Coordinates of N, CA and C in Angstrom, one line a residue:
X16 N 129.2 168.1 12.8 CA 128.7 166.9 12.1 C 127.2 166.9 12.0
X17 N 126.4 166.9 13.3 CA 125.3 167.3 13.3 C 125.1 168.1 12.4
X18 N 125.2 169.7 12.1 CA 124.8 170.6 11.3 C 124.5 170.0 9.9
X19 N 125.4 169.5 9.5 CA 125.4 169.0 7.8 C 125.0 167.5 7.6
X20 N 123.9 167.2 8.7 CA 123.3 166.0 7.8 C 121.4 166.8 7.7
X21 N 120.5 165.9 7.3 CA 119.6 166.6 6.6 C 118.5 167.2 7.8
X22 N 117.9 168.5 7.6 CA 116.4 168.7 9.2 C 115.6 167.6 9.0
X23 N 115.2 166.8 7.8 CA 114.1 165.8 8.3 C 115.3 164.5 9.0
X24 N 116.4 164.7 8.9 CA 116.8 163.2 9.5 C 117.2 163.9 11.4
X25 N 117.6 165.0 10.9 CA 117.7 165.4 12.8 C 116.4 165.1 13.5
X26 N 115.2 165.5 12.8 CA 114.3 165.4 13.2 C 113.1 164.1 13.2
X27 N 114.2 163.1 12.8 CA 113.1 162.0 13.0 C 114.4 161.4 14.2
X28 N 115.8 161.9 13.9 CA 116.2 160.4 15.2 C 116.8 161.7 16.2
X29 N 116.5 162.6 16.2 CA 116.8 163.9 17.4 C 115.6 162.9 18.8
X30 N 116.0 163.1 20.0 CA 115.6 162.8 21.1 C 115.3 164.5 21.9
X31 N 114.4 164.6 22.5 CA 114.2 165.5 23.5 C 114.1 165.5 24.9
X32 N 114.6 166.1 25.4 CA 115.1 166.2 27.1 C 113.7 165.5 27.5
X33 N 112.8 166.0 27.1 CA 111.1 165.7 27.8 C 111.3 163.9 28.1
X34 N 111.6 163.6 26.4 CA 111.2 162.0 26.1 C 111.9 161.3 26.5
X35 N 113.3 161.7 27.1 CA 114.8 160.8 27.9 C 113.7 160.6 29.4
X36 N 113.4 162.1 30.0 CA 113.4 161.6 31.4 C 112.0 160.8 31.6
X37 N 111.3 160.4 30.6 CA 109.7 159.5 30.3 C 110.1 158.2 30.3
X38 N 111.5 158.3 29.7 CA 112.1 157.1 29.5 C 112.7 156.2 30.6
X39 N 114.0 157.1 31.4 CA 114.2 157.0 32.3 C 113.4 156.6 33.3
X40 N 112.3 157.2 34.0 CA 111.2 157.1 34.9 C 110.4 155.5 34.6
X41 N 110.3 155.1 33.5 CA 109.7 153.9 33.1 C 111.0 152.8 33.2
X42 N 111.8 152.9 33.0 CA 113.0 151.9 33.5 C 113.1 151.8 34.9
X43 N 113.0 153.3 36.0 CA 113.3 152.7 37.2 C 112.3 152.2 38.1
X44 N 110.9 152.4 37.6 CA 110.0 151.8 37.9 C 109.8 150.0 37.3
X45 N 110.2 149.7 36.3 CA 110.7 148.2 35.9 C 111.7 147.9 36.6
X46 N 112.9 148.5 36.9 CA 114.0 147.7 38.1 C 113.0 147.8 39.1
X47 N 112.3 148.4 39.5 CA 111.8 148.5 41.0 C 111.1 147.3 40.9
X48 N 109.9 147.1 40.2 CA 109.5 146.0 40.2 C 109.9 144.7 40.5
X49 N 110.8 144.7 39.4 CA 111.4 143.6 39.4 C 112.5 142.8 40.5
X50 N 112.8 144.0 41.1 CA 113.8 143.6 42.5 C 112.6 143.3 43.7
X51 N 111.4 144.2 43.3 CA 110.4 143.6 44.5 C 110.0 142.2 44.4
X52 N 109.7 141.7 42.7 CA 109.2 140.2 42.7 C 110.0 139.8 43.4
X53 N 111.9 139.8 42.9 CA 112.8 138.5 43.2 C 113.0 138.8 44.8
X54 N 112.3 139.7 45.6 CA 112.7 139.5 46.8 C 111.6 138.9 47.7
X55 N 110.5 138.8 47.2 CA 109.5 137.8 47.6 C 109.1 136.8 47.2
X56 N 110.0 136.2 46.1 CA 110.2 135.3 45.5 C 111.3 134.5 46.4
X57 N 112.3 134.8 47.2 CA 113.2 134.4 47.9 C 113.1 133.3 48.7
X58 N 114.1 132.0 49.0 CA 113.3 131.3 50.0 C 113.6 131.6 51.0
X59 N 112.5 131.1 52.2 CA 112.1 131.2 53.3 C 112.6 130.2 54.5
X60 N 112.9 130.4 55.5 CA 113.8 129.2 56.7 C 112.1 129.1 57.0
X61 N 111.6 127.7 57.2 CA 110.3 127.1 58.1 C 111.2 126.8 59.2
X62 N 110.5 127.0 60.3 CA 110.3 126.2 61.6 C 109.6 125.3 61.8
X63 N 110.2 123.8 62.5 CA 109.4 122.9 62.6 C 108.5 122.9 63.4
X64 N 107.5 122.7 64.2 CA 107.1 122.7 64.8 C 106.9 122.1 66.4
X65 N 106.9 122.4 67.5 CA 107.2 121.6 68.2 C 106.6 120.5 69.1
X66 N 106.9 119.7 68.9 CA 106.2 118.5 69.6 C 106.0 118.2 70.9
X67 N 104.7 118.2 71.4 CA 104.0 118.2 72.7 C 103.9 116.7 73.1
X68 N 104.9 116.5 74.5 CA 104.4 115.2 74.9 C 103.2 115.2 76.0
X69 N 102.5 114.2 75.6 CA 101.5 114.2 76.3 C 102.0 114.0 78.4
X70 N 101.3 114.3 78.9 CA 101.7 114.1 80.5 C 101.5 112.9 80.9
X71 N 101.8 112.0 81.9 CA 101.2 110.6 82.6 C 100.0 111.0 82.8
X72 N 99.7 109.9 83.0 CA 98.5 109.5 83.5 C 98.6 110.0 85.5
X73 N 97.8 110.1 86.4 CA 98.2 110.4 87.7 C 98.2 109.1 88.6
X74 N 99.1 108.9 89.5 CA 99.2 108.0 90.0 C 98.1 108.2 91.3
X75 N 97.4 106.6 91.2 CA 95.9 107.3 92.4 C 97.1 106.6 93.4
X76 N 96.0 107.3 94.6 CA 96.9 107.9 96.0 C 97.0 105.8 96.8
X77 N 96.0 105.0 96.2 CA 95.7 104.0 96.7 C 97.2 103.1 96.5
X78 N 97.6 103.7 95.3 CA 98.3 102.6 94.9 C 100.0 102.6 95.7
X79 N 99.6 104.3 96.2 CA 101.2 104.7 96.6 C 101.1 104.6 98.3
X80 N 99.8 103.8 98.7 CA 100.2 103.5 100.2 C 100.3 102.5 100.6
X81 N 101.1 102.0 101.7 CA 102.1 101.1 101.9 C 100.7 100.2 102.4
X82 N 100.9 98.8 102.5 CA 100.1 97.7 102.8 C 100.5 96.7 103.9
X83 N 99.8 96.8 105.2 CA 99.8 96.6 106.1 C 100.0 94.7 106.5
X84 N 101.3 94.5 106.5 CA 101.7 92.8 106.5 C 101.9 92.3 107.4
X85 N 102.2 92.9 109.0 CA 102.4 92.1 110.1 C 101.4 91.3 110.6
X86 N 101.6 90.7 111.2 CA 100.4 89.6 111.7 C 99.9 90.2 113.1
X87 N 98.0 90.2 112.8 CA 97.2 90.6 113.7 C 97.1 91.8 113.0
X88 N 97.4 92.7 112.3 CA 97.3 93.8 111.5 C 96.4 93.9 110.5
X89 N 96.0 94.9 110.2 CA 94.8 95.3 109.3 C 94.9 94.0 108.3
X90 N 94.1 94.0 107.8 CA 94.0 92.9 106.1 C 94.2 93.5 105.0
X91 N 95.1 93.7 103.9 CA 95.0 93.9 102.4 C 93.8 94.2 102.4
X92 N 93.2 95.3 101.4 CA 91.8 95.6 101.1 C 91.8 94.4 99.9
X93 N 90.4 93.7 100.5 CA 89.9 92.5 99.5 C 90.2 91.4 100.2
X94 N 91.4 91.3 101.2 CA 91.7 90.2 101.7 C 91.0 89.3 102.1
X95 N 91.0 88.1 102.3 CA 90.6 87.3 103.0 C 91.0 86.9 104.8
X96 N 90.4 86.4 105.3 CA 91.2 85.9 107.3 C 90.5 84.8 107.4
X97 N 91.4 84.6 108.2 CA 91.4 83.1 108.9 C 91.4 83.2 110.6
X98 N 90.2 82.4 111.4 CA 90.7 82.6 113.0 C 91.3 81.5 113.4
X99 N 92.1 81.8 114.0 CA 92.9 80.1 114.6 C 93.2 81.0 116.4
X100 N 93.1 79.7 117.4 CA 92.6 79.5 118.2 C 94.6 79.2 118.9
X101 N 95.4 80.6 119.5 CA 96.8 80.3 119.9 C 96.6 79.9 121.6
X102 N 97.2 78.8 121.7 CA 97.4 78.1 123.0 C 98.4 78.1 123.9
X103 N 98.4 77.5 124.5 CA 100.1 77.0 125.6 C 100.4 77.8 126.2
X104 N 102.6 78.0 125.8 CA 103.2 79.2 126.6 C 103.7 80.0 125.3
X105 N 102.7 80.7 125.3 CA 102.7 82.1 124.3 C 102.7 83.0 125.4
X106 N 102.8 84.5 125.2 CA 102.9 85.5 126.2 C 100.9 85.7 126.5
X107 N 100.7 85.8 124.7 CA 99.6 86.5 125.0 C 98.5 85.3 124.2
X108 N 98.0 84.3 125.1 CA 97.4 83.2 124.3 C 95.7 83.6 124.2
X109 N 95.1 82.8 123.0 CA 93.8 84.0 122.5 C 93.4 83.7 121.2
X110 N 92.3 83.9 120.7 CA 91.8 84.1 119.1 C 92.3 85.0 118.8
X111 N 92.7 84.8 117.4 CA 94.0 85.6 116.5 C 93.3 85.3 115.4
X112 N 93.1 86.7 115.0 CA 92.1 86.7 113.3 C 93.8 87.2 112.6
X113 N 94.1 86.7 111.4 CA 95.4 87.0 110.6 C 95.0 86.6 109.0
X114 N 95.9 87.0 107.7 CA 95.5 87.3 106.8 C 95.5 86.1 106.4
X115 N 94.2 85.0 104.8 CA 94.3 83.6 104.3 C 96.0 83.5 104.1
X116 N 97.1 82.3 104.7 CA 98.1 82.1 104.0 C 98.9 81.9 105.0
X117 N 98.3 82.6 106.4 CA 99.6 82.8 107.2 C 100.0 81.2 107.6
X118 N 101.3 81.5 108.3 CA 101.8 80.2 109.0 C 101.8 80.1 110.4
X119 N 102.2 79.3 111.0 CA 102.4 79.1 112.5 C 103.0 80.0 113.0
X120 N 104.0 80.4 112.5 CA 105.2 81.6 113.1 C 104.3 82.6 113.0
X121 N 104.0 83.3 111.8 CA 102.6 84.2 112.0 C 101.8 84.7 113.4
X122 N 101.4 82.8 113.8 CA 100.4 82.9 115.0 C 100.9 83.5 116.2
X123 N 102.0 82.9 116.1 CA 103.0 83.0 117.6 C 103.6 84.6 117.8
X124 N 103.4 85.1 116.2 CA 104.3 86.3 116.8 C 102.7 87.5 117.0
X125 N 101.6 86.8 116.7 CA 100.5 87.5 117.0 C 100.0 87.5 118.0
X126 N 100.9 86.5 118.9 CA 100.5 86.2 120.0 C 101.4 86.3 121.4
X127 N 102.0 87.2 120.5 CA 103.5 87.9 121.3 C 104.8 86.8 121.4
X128 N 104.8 85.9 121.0 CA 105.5 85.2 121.0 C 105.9 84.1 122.0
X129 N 106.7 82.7 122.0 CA 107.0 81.8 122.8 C 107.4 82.0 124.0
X130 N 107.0 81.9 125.6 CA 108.0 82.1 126.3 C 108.9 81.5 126.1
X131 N 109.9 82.2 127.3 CA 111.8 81.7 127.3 C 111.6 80.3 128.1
X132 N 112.2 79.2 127.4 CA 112.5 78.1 127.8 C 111.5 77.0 127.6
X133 N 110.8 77.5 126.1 CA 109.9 76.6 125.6 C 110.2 75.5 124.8
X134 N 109.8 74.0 125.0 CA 110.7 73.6 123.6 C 109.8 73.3 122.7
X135 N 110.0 73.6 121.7 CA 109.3 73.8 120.3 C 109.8 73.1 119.5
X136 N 110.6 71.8 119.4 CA 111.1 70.8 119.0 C 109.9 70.0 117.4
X137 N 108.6 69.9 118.4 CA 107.6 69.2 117.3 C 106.7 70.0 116.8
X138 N 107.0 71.8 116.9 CA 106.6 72.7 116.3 C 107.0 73.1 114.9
X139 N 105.7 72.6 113.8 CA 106.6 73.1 112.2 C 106.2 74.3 112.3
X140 N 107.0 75.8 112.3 CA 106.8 76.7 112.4 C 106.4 77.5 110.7
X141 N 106.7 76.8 109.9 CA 106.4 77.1 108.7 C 105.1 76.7 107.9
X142 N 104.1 75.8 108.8 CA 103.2 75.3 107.9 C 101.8 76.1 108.3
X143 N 101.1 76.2 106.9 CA 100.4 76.8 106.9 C 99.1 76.6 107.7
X144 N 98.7 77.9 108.2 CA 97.3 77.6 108.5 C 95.8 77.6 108.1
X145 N 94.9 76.9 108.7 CA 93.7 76.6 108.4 C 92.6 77.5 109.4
X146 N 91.3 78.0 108.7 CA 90.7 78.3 109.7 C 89.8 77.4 110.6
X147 N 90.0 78.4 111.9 CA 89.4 77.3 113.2 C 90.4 76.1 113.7
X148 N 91.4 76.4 113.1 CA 92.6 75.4 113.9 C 93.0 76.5 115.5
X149 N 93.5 75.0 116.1 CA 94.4 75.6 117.5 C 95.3 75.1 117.1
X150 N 96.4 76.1 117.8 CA 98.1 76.2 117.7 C 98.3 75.8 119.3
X151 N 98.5 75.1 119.7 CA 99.0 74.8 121.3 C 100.4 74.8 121.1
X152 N 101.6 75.4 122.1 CA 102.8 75.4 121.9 C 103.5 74.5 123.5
X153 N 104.0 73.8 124.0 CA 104.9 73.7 124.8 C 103.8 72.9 125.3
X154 N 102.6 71.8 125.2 CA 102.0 71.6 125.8 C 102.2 69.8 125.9
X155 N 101.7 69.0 126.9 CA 102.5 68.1 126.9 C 101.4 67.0 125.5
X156 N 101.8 65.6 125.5 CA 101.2 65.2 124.3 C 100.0 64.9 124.6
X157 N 99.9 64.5 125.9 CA 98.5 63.6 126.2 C 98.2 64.5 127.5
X158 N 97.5 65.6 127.2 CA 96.9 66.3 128.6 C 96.0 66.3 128.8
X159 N 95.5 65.3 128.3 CA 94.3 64.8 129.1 C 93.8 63.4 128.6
X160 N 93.2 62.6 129.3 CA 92.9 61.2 128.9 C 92.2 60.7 127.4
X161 N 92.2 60.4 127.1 CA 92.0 60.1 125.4 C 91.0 58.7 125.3
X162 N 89.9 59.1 124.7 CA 88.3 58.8 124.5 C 88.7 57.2 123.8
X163 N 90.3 57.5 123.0 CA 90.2 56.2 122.2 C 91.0 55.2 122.7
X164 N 90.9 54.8 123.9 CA 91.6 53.6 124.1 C 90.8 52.8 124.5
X165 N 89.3 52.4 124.1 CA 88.3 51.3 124.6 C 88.3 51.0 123.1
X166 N 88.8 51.5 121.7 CA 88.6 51.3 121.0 C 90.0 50.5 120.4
X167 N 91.0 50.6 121.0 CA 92.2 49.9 120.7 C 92.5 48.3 120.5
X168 N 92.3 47.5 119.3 CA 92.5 47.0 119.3 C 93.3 45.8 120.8
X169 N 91.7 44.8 121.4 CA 92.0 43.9 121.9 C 91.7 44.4 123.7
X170 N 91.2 45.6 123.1 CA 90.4 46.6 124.4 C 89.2 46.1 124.3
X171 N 88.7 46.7 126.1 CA 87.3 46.5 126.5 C 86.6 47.1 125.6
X172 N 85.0 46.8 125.4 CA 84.4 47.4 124.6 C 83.3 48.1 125.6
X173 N 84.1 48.8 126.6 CA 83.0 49.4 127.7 C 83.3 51.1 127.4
X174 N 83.3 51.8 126.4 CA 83.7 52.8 126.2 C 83.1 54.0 126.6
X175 N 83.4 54.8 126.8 CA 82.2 55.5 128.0 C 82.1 56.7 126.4
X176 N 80.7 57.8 127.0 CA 80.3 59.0 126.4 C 81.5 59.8 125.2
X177 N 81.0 59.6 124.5 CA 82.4 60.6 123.7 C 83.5 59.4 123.1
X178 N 83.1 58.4 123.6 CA 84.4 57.4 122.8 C 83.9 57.6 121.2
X179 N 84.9 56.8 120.3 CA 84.7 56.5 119.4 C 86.0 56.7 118.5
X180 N 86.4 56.8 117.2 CA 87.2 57.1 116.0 C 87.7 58.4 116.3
X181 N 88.6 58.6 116.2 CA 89.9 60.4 116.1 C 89.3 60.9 114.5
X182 N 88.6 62.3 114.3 CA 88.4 62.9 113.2 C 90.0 63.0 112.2
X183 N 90.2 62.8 111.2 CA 91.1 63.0 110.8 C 91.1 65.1 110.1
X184 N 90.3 64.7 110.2 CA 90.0 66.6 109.9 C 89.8 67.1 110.6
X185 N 90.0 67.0 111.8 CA 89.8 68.3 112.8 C 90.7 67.7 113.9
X186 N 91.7 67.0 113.7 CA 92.6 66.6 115.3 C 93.4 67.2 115.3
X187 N 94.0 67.8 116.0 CA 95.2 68.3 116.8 C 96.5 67.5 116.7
X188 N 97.7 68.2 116.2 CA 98.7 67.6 116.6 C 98.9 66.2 117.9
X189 N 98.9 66.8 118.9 CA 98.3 66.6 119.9 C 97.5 65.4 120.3
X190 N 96.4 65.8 119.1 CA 95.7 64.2 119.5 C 95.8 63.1 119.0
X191 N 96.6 63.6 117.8 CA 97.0 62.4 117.0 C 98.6 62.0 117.3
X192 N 99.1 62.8 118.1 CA 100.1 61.9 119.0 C 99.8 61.0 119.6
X193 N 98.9 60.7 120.2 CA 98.4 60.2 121.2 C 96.9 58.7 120.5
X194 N 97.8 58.5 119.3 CA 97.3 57.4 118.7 C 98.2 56.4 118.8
X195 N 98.1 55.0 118.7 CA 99.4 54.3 118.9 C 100.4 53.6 117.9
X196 N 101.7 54.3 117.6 CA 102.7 54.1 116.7 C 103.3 55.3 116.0
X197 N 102.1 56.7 116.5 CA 102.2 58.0 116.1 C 102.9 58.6 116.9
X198 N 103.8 59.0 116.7 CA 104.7 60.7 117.4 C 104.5 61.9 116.8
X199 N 105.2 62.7 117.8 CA 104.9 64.3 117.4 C 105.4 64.2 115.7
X200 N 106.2 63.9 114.9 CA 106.9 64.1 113.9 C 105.6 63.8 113.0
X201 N 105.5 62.3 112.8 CA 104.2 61.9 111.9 C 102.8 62.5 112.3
X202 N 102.4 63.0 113.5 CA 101.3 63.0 113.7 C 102.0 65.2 113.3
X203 N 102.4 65.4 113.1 CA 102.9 66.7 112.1 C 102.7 66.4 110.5
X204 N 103.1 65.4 109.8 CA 103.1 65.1 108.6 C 101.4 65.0 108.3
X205 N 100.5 64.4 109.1 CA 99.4 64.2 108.6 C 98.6 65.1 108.6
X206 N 98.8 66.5 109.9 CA 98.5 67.7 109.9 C 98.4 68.1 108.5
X207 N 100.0 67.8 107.9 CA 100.7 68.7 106.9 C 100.0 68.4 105.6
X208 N 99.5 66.8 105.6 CA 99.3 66.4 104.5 C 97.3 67.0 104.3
X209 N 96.9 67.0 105.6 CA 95.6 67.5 105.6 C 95.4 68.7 104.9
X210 N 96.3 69.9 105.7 CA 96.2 71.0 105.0 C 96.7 70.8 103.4
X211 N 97.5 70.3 102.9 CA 98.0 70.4 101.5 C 96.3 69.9 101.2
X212 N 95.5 68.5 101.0 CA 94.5 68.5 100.5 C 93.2 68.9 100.6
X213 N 93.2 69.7 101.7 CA 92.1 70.3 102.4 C 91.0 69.3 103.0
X214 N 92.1 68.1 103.8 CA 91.5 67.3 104.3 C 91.1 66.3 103.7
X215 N 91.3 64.9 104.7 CA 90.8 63.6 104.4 C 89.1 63.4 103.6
X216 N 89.2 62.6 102.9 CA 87.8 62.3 102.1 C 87.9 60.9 102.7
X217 N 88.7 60.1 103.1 CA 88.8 58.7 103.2 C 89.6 58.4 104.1
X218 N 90.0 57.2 104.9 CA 90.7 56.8 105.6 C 91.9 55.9 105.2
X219 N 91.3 55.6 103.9 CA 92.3 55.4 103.4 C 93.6 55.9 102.1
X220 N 93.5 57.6 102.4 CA 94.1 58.3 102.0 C 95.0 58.4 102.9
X221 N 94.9 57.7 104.4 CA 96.2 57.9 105.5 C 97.8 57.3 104.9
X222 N 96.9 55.8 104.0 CA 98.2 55.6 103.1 C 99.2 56.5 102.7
X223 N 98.8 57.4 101.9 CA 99.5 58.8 101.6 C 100.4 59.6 102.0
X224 N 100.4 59.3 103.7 CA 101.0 60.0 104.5 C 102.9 59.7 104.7
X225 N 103.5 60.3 104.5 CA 104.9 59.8 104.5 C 104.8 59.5 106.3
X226 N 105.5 58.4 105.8 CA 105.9 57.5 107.4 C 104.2 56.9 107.6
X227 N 103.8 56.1 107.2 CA 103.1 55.5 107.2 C 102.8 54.0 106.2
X228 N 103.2 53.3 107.1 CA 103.5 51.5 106.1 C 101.8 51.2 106.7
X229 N 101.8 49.7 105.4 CA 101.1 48.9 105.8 C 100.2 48.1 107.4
X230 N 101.5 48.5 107.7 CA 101.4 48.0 109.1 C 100.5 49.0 109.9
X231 N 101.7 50.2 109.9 CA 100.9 51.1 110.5 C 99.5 51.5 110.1
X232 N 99.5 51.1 109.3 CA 98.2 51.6 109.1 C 96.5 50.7 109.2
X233 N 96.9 49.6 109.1 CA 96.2 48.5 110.0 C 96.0 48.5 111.5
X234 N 97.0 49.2 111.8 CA 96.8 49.4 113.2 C 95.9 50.9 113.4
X235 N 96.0 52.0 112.5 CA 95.3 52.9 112.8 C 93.7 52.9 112.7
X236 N 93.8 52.0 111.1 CA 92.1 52.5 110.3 C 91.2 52.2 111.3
X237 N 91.2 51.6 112.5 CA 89.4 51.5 113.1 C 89.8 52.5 114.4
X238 N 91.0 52.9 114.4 CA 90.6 54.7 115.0 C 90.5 55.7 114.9
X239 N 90.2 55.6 113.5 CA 90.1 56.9 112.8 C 89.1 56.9 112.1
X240 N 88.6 58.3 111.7 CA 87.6 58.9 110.6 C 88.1 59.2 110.1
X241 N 87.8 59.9 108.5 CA 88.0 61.0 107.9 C 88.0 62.7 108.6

């Protein structure tokens, strides 16, 4: 077939071995290419990144040591004290410095505690203390003679050194027992009611005092102070 068509038409669409493999070589360099874009063109897995928690803060060493609360014992750093003055039949009776707040029971156990066979009947063991107070325990009411009976209503007026009015701010259980109409009970409430206001301004804030009438109290005001 070839032979009988014309030499100028063999010779314009004739191909030669040379110009196939020119050909060839330029195609598989275009596949090559091309399979190298689309493989860098590919997508890619990201990693997220990972998230750093920050650490605490350090715990200071102050905050992790224990704080010394028994009575007679070191003070809270910053604390405040109070001295009160333990009496009677305690083991170990004595000035007793203890932390602002403490109570009676406080005192007594800083003071080794009550002897056996004390009675402690008109002892409020829960109320708080003041400083420069005495705690006397088991002691009798009137142990010693009392300055205010020349002042008693319808008494001599021959009253020796030291007589005069009972401080309502600085008396003792004790010596305000030993007013007349007062017992251990009330002459505890007025204690109680002193410390609640940090003491009398007036004498006649005794009104105030639970268990305390009219009466009673006409009978107290000219032996007492504030």
């Amino acid at each position: 077939m070839r032979e009988r068509l014309p030499v100028w038409f063999q010779a314009r669409c004739g191909v030669e071995p040379r110009t196939v493999g020119a050909v060839a070589i330029v195609l598989v360099v275009a596949v090559g290419f091309a399979g190298q874009q689309y493989w860098s063109a590919r997508p890619q897995p990201v990693t997220a990144p990972a998230v750093i928690t920050p650490a605490p803060p350090p715990v200071p060493a102050s905050a992790l040591a224990p704080v010394a609360t028994s009575p007679g014992g070191p003070a809270p750093p910053g604390g405040a004290r109070i001295v009160v003055d333990v009496g009677g039949k305690v083991r170990e009776p004595g000035v007793r410095r203890l932390p602002a707040g403490s109570r009676v029971e406080d005192a007594l156990a800083a003071a080794g505690g009550v002897r056996p066979g004390t009675d402690t009947t008109g002892l409020n063991r829960a109320r708080v203390l003041v400083d420069g107070e005495q705690v006397l325990v088991g002691v009798p009411a009137q142990p010693q003679p009392q300055p205010l009976s020349p002042a008693l209503p319808g008494g001599g007026g021959g009253g020796g050194p030291g007589a005069g009015p009972l401080s309502l701010g600085s008396a003792t259980v004790e010596q305000l027992d030993g007013l007349p109409g007062v017992g251990p009970v009330l002459a505890q409430h007025i204690v109680d009611f002193r410390t609640a206001r940090g003491g009398f301004r007036s004498v006649e804030e005794l009104r105030q005092v639970n268990g305390i009438g009219e009466r009673r109290f006409a009978d107290l005001r000219r032996l007492v102070r504030p």
